[in-house]
Amino acid sequence: MTEKEQKKELRRTLAARSAAMDPSLRRQWGEQACRRLLQSPLWEGACGVLLTASTPQELDTGPLLRAALLQDKPLFLPRCRGKDMDFFELRSLSELRPGAFGLLEPPEGRPLEPVPGLLAVVPAMACDKRGVRLGKGGGYYDRFLSGFEGVTACLVLEQMLFDALPREPHDAPVRYLFTQQRTIDTSGAAGGYG
């Protein structure tokens, strides 16, 4: 079985695992992972944050969106076009509108400018301890991250964290993983942020 076929099968299995979780526990664990990220030096030092407006199947990014806006951190969300996506600034949650794939998108206003100190919080169904993530299979983030020079992170539940996931050559791993229990620096640096 190829990596692509393995990923497809894993997506089905993990979607079922996620759907079987107690919704209140899943929400609580997601809030704990968000809190861990919000209390980290990584968040504190970010000069701007790239996020998505989560879908019901993903961990809720609402706390991160609200925190960025309250802290006046420049906040950028993606708009999909063709096989790529561009990030635009979001200044209020009321600006979000349904876009491609039913995802909430920002208005096409101020585009992201690459500056030092950006933090991209990348969505994932699951991750492994090397930072390899399993997304929805469209490759949007892998293409975007291939040219991104900021710091990358994922929110992931411990129940969706693996020792190793199938990895294809184009897969772009993330640097930090924030779970409800710990922070993992996937570069192998001792301890990460604990």
PDB file of C-alpha atoms in Angstrom:
ATOM      1  CA  MET A   1       0.000   0.000   0.000  1.00  0.00           C
ATOM      2  CA  THR A   2       1.406   3.434  -0.964  1.00  0.00           C
ATOM      3  CA  GLU A   3       1.718   6.322   1.504  1.00  0.00           C
ATOM      4  CA  LYS A   4      -1.179   8.026  -0.269  1.00  0.00           C
ATOM      5  CA  GLU A   5      -3.399   4.948   0.153  1.00  0.00           C
ATOM      6  CA  GLN A   6      -2.321   4.575   3.797  1.00  0.00           C
ATOM      7  CA  LYS A   7      -3.254   8.209   4.453  1.00  0.00           C
ATOM      8  CA  LYS A   8      -6.676   7.776   2.858  1.00  0.00           C
ATOM      9  CA  GLU A   9      -7.387   4.751   5.062  1.00  0.00           C
ATOM     10  CA  LEU A  10      -6.084   6.583   8.149  1.00  0.00           C
ATOM     11  CA  ARG A  11      -8.357   9.557   7.473  1.00  0.00           C
ATOM     12  CA  ARG A  12     -11.386   7.240   7.535  1.00  0.00           C
ATOM     13  CA  THR A  13     -10.219   5.531  10.739  1.00  0.00           C
ATOM     14  CA  LEU A  14      -9.372   8.789  12.509  1.00  0.00           C
ATOM     15  CA  ALA A  15     -12.622  10.476  11.483  1.00  0.00           C
ATOM     16  CA  ALA A  16     -14.484   7.563  13.103  1.00  0.00           C
ATOM     17  CA  ARG A  17     -12.258   7.763  16.210  1.00  0.00           C
ATOM     18  CA  SER A  18     -12.886  11.500  16.505  1.00  0.00           C
ATOM     19  CA  ALA A  19     -16.655  11.091  16.042  1.00  0.00           C
ATOM     20  CA  ALA A  20     -16.705   8.441  18.812  1.00  0.00           C
ATOM     21  CA  MET A  21     -15.081  10.765  21.371  1.00  0.00           C
ATOM     22  CA  ASP A  22     -17.197  12.303  24.100  1.00  0.00           C
ATOM     23  CA  PRO A  23     -17.907  15.812  22.698  1.00  0.00           C
ATOM     24  CA  SER A  24     -17.517  17.555  26.051  1.00  0.00           C
ATOM     25  CA  LEU A  25     -14.186  15.831  26.736  1.00  0.00           C
ATOM     26  CA  ARG A  26     -12.971  16.607  23.216  1.00  0.00           C
ATOM     27  CA  ARG A  27     -13.911  20.280  23.706  1.00  0.00           C
ATOM     28  CA  GLN A  28     -12.196  20.363  27.123  1.00  0.00           C
ATOM     29  CA  TRP A  29      -9.015  18.768  25.744  1.00  0.00           C
ATOM     30  CA  GLY A  30      -9.010  21.202  22.820  1.00  0.00           C
ATOM     31  CA  GLU A  31      -9.324  24.146  25.219  1.00  0.00           C
ATOM     32  CA  GLN A  32      -6.387  22.786  27.228  1.00  0.00           C
ATOM     33  CA  ALA A  33      -4.244  22.515  24.078  1.00  0.00           C
ATOM     34  CA  CYS A  34      -5.184  26.099  23.124  1.00  0.00           C
ATOM     35  CA  ARG A  35      -4.359  27.337  26.627  1.00  0.00           C
ATOM     36  CA  ARG A  36      -0.959  25.604  26.459  1.00  0.00           C
ATOM     37  CA  LEU A  37      -0.192  27.421  23.192  1.00  0.00           C
ATOM     38  CA  LEU A  38      -1.499  30.777  24.470  1.00  0.00           C
ATOM     39  CA  GLN A  39       0.738  30.530  27.558  1.00  0.00           C
ATOM     40  CA  SER A  40       3.853  29.612  25.575  1.00  0.00           C
ATOM     41  CA  PRO A  41       6.768  31.899  24.684  1.00  0.00           C
ATOM     42  CA  LEU A  42       6.008  30.959  21.072  1.00  0.00           C
ATOM     43  CA  TRP A  43       2.649  32.774  21.186  1.00  0.00           C
ATOM     44  CA  GLU A  44       3.989  35.638  23.253  1.00  0.00           C
ATOM     45  CA  GLY A  45       6.834  36.265  20.806  1.00  0.00           C
ATOM     46  CA  ALA A  46       4.758  36.010  17.622  1.00  0.00           C
ATOM     47  CA  CYS A  47       4.493  39.295  15.728  1.00  0.00           C
ATOM     48  CA  GLY A  48       1.572  37.894  13.722  1.00  0.00           C
ATOM     49  CA  VAL A  49      -0.501  34.712  13.668  1.00  0.00           C
ATOM     50  CA  LEU A  50      -1.798  32.613  10.772  1.00  0.00           C
ATOM     51  CA  LEU A  51      -4.855  30.560  11.729  1.00  0.00           C
ATOM     52  CA  THR A  52      -7.906  28.922  10.232  1.00  0.00           C
ATOM     53  CA  ALA A  53     -11.482  29.209  11.418  1.00  0.00           C
ATOM     54  CA  SER A  54     -11.948  25.609  12.520  1.00  0.00           C
ATOM     55  CA  THR A  55     -14.625  23.271  11.249  1.00  0.00           C
ATOM     56  CA  PRO A  56     -16.707  21.145  13.676  1.00  0.00           C
ATOM     57  CA  GLN A  57     -14.401  18.173  12.947  1.00  0.00           C
ATOM     58  CA  GLU A  58     -11.286  20.109  14.042  1.00  0.00           C
ATOM     59  CA  LEU A  59     -10.137  21.402  17.404  1.00  0.00           C
ATOM     60  CA  ASP A  60     -11.774  24.767  18.047  1.00  0.00           C
ATOM     61  CA  THR A  61      -9.455  27.633  17.115  1.00  0.00           C
ATOM     62  CA  GLY A  62     -11.935  30.191  18.489  1.00  0.00           C
ATOM     63  CA  PRO A  63      -9.880  30.857  21.649  1.00  0.00           C
ATOM     64  CA  LEU A  64      -6.804  31.584  19.516  1.00  0.00           C
ATOM     65  CA  LEU A  65      -8.703  33.841  17.113  1.00  0.00           C
ATOM     66  CA  ARG A  66     -10.200  35.831  19.984  1.00  0.00           C
ATOM     67  CA  ALA A  67      -6.874  36.059  21.845  1.00  0.00           C
ATOM     68  CA  ALA A  68      -5.033  37.371  18.772  1.00  0.00           C
ATOM     69  CA  LEU A  69      -7.688  40.031  18.202  1.00  0.00           C
ATOM     70  CA  LEU A  70      -7.766  41.059  21.891  1.00  0.00           C
ATOM     71  CA  GLN A  71      -3.967  41.233  22.022  1.00  0.00           C
ATOM     72  CA  ASP A  72      -3.794  43.249  18.780  1.00  0.00           C
ATOM     73  CA  LYS A  73      -1.630  40.591  17.130  1.00  0.00           C
ATOM     74  CA  PRO A  74      -2.010  40.808  13.363  1.00  0.00           C
ATOM     75  CA  LEU A  75      -4.214  37.842  12.465  1.00  0.00           C
ATOM     76  CA  PHE A  76      -4.320  36.248   9.017  1.00  0.00           C
ATOM     77  CA  LEU A  77      -6.647  33.548   7.687  1.00  0.00           C
ATOM     78  CA  PRO A  78      -6.550  31.713   4.348  1.00  0.00           C
ATOM     79  CA  ARG A  79      -8.660  32.144   1.245  1.00  0.00           C
ATOM     80  CA  CYS A  80      -8.453  29.224  -1.184  1.00  0.00           C
ATOM     81  CA  ARG A  81      -8.085  29.831  -4.902  1.00  0.00           C
ATOM     82  CA  GLY A  82      -7.544  26.941  -7.261  1.00  0.00           C
ATOM     83  CA  LYS A  83      -4.880  24.709  -5.722  1.00  0.00           C
ATOM     84  CA  ASP A  84      -3.345  27.444  -3.583  1.00  0.00           C
ATOM     85  CA  MET A  85      -4.332  29.711  -0.752  1.00  0.00           C
ATOM     86  CA  ASP A  86      -3.524  33.274   0.184  1.00  0.00           C
ATOM     87  CA  PHE A  87      -3.731  34.762   3.670  1.00  0.00           C
ATOM     88  CA  PHE A  88      -5.549  38.003   4.431  1.00  0.00           C
ATOM     89  CA  GLU A  89      -5.832  39.974   7.631  1.00  0.00           C
ATOM     90  CA  LEU A  90      -8.890  39.501   9.816  1.00  0.00           C
ATOM     91  CA  ARG A  91      -9.773  42.432  12.073  1.00  0.00           C
ATOM     92  CA  SER A  92     -13.051  41.116  13.500  1.00  0.00           C
ATOM     93  CA  LEU A  93     -14.766  37.733  13.683  1.00  0.00           C
ATOM     94  CA  SER A  94     -17.817  39.384  12.126  1.00  0.00           C
ATOM     95  CA  GLU A  95     -15.845  39.706   8.860  1.00  0.00           C
ATOM     96  CA  LEU A  96     -15.745  35.925   8.341  1.00  0.00           C
ATOM     97  CA  ARG A  97     -17.838  34.608   5.434  1.00  0.00           C
ATOM     98  CA  PRO A  98     -18.309  31.109   3.956  1.00  0.00           C
ATOM     99  CA  GLY A  99     -15.831  30.455   1.169  1.00  0.00           C
ATOM    100  CA  ALA A 100     -14.256  27.494  -0.590  1.00  0.00           C
ATOM    101  CA  PHE A 101     -15.198  24.080   0.826  1.00  0.00           C
ATOM    102  CA  GLY A 102     -17.615  25.794   3.225  1.00  0.00           C
ATOM    103  CA  LEU A 103     -14.710  27.181   5.267  1.00  0.00           C
ATOM    104  CA  LEU A 104     -15.021  30.588   6.885  1.00  0.00           C
ATOM    105  CA  GLU A 105     -12.707  33.045   5.140  1.00  0.00           C
ATOM    106  CA  PRO A 106     -11.575  36.626   5.746  1.00  0.00           C
ATOM    107  CA  PRO A 107     -12.351  39.457   3.334  1.00  0.00           C
ATOM    108  CA  GLU A 108      -9.934  39.952   0.461  1.00  0.00           C
ATOM    109  CA  GLY A 109      -8.275  42.997   1.978  1.00  0.00           C
ATOM    110  CA  ARG A 110      -4.793  43.358   3.424  1.00  0.00           C
ATOM    111  CA  PRO A 111      -2.661  40.392   2.246  1.00  0.00           C
ATOM    112  CA  LEU A 112      -0.043  38.697   4.383  1.00  0.00           C
ATOM    113  CA  GLU A 113       3.431  40.141   3.999  1.00  0.00           C
ATOM    114  CA  PRO A 114       6.283  37.826   4.962  1.00  0.00           C
ATOM    115  CA  VAL A 115       7.937  39.349   8.036  1.00  0.00           C
ATOM    116  CA  PRO A 116      10.100  37.748  10.737  1.00  0.00           C
ATOM    117  CA  GLY A 117       8.301  36.356  13.762  1.00  0.00           C
ATOM    118  CA  LEU A 118       5.156  34.921  12.155  1.00  0.00           C
ATOM    119  CA  LEU A 119       3.499  31.897  13.740  1.00  0.00           C
ATOM    120  CA  ALA A 120       1.387  29.560  11.590  1.00  0.00           C
ATOM    121  CA  VAL A 121      -0.990  27.293  13.530  1.00  0.00           C
ATOM    122  CA  VAL A 122      -1.684  24.586  10.971  1.00  0.00           C
ATOM    123  CA  PRO A 123      -4.795  22.366  11.062  1.00  0.00           C
ATOM    124  CA  ALA A 124      -4.427  18.592  11.300  1.00  0.00           C
ATOM    125  CA  MET A 125      -6.513  15.496  11.920  1.00  0.00           C
ATOM    126  CA  ALA A 126      -3.483  13.842  13.500  1.00  0.00           C
ATOM    127  CA  CYS A 127       0.274  14.333  13.878  1.00  0.00           C
ATOM    128  CA  ASP A 128       3.275  12.249  14.664  1.00  0.00           C
ATOM    129  CA  LYS A 129       6.105  13.143  17.015  1.00  0.00           C
ATOM    130  CA  ARG A 130       8.284  14.191  14.052  1.00  0.00           C
ATOM    131  CA  GLY A 131       5.769  16.932  13.174  1.00  0.00           C
ATOM    132  CA  VAL A 132       4.323  15.092  10.184  1.00  0.00           C
ATOM    133  CA  ARG A 133       0.619  15.877  10.062  1.00  0.00           C
ATOM    134  CA  LEU A 134      -2.330  14.243   8.434  1.00  0.00           C
ATOM    135  CA  GLY A 135      -4.589  16.882   6.910  1.00  0.00           C
ATOM    136  CA  LYS A 136      -7.658  16.541   4.748  1.00  0.00           C
ATOM    137  CA  GLY A 137      -5.658  15.577   1.687  1.00  0.00           C
ATOM    138  CA  GLY A 138      -5.830  18.701  -0.466  1.00  0.00           C
ATOM    139  CA  GLY A 139      -2.173  19.649   0.038  1.00  0.00           C
ATOM    140  CA  TYR A 140      -2.954  23.363   0.514  1.00  0.00           C
ATOM    141  CA  TYR A 141      -0.841  23.739   3.638  1.00  0.00           C
ATOM    142  CA  ASP A 142       2.022  21.611   2.293  1.00  0.00           C
ATOM    143  CA  ARG A 143       2.253  23.904  -0.742  1.00  0.00           C
ATOM    144  CA  PHE A 144       2.001  27.036   1.409  1.00  0.00           C
ATOM    145  CA  LEU A 145       4.517  25.858   4.014  1.00  0.00           C
ATOM    146  CA  SER A 146       7.100  24.984   1.355  1.00  0.00           C
ATOM    147  CA  GLY A 147       7.803  28.733   1.101  1.00  0.00           C
ATOM    148  CA  PHE A 148       6.915  29.834   4.652  1.00  0.00           C
ATOM    149  CA  GLU A 149       9.824  31.015   6.793  1.00  0.00           C
ATOM    150  CA  GLY A 150       8.025  31.503  10.117  1.00  0.00           C
ATOM    151  CA  VAL A 151       7.419  29.068  12.952  1.00  0.00           C
ATOM    152  CA  THR A 152       4.826  26.315  12.553  1.00  0.00           C
ATOM    153  CA  ALA A 153       2.676  24.577  15.148  1.00  0.00           C
ATOM    154  CA  CYS A 154      -0.319  22.249  15.399  1.00  0.00           C
ATOM    155  CA  LEU A 155      -2.974  21.692  18.006  1.00  0.00           C
ATOM    156  CA  VAL A 156      -3.506  17.949  18.328  1.00  0.00           C
ATOM    157  CA  LEU A 157      -5.106  15.696  20.892  1.00  0.00           C
ATOM    158  CA  GLU A 158      -2.913  13.098  22.603  1.00  0.00           C
ATOM    159  CA  GLN A 159      -5.373  10.540  21.216  1.00  0.00           C
ATOM    160  CA  MET A 160      -4.422  11.670  17.688  1.00  0.00           C
ATOM    161  CA  LEU A 161      -0.652  11.725  18.268  1.00  0.00           C
ATOM    162  CA  PHE A 162       1.387   8.869  16.776  1.00  0.00           C
ATOM    163  CA  ASP A 163       5.006   7.774  16.755  1.00  0.00           C
ATOM    164  CA  ALA A 164       4.997   7.831  12.942  1.00  0.00           C
ATOM    165  CA  LEU A 165       2.499   8.626  10.188  1.00  0.00           C
ATOM    166  CA  PRO A 166       2.934   7.903   6.478  1.00  0.00           C
ATOM    167  CA  ARG A 167       4.943  10.708   4.871  1.00  0.00           C
ATOM    168  CA  GLU A 168       5.185  11.658   1.219  1.00  0.00           C
ATOM    169  CA  PRO A 169       8.047  13.802  -0.156  1.00  0.00           C
ATOM    170  CA  HIS A 170       5.854  16.942  -0.390  1.00  0.00           C
ATOM    171  CA  ASP A 171       4.616  16.726   3.227  1.00  0.00           C
ATOM    172  CA  ALA A 172       5.780  19.732   5.269  1.00  0.00           C
ATOM    173  CA  PRO A 173       6.189  18.868   8.974  1.00  0.00           C
ATOM    174  CA  VAL A 174       5.504  21.417  11.713  1.00  0.00           C
ATOM    175  CA  ARG A 175       7.969  22.436  14.418  1.00  0.00           C
ATOM    176  CA  TYR A 176       5.772  22.408  17.548  1.00  0.00           C
ATOM    177  CA  LEU A 177       2.868  20.260  18.717  1.00  0.00           C
ATOM    178  CA  PHE A 178       0.521  21.430  21.460  1.00  0.00           C
ATOM    179  CA  THR A 179      -1.636  18.750  23.074  1.00  0.00           C
ATOM    180  CA  GLN A 180      -3.830  18.862  26.157  1.00  0.00           C
ATOM    181  CA  GLN A 181      -0.901  17.395  28.127  1.00  0.00           C
ATOM    182  CA  ARG A 182       2.358  18.660  26.654  1.00  0.00           C
ATOM    183  CA  THR A 183       4.311  20.640  24.119  1.00  0.00           C
ATOM    184  CA  ILE A 184       6.617  18.821  21.726  1.00  0.00           C
ATOM    185  CA  ASP A 185       9.477  20.465  19.848  1.00  0.00           C
ATOM    186  CA  THR A 186       9.760  18.158  16.837  1.00  0.00           C
ATOM    187  CA  SER A 187      13.270  19.366  16.005  1.00  0.00           C
ATOM    188  CA  GLY A 188      14.492  17.168  18.851  1.00  0.00           C
ATOM    189  CA  ALA A 189      15.502  20.068  21.076  1.00  0.00           C
ATOM    190  CA  ALA A 190      15.541  18.879  24.674  1.00  0.00           C
ATOM    191  CA  GLY A 191      12.331  19.614  26.476  1.00  0.00           C
ATOM    192  CA  GLY A 192      10.763  22.096  24.073  1.00  0.00           C
ATOM    193  CA  TYR A 193       8.483  24.334  26.121  1.00  0.00           C
ATOM    194  CA  GLY A 194       7.389  21.499  28.453  1.00  0.00           C
TER     195      GLY A 194
END
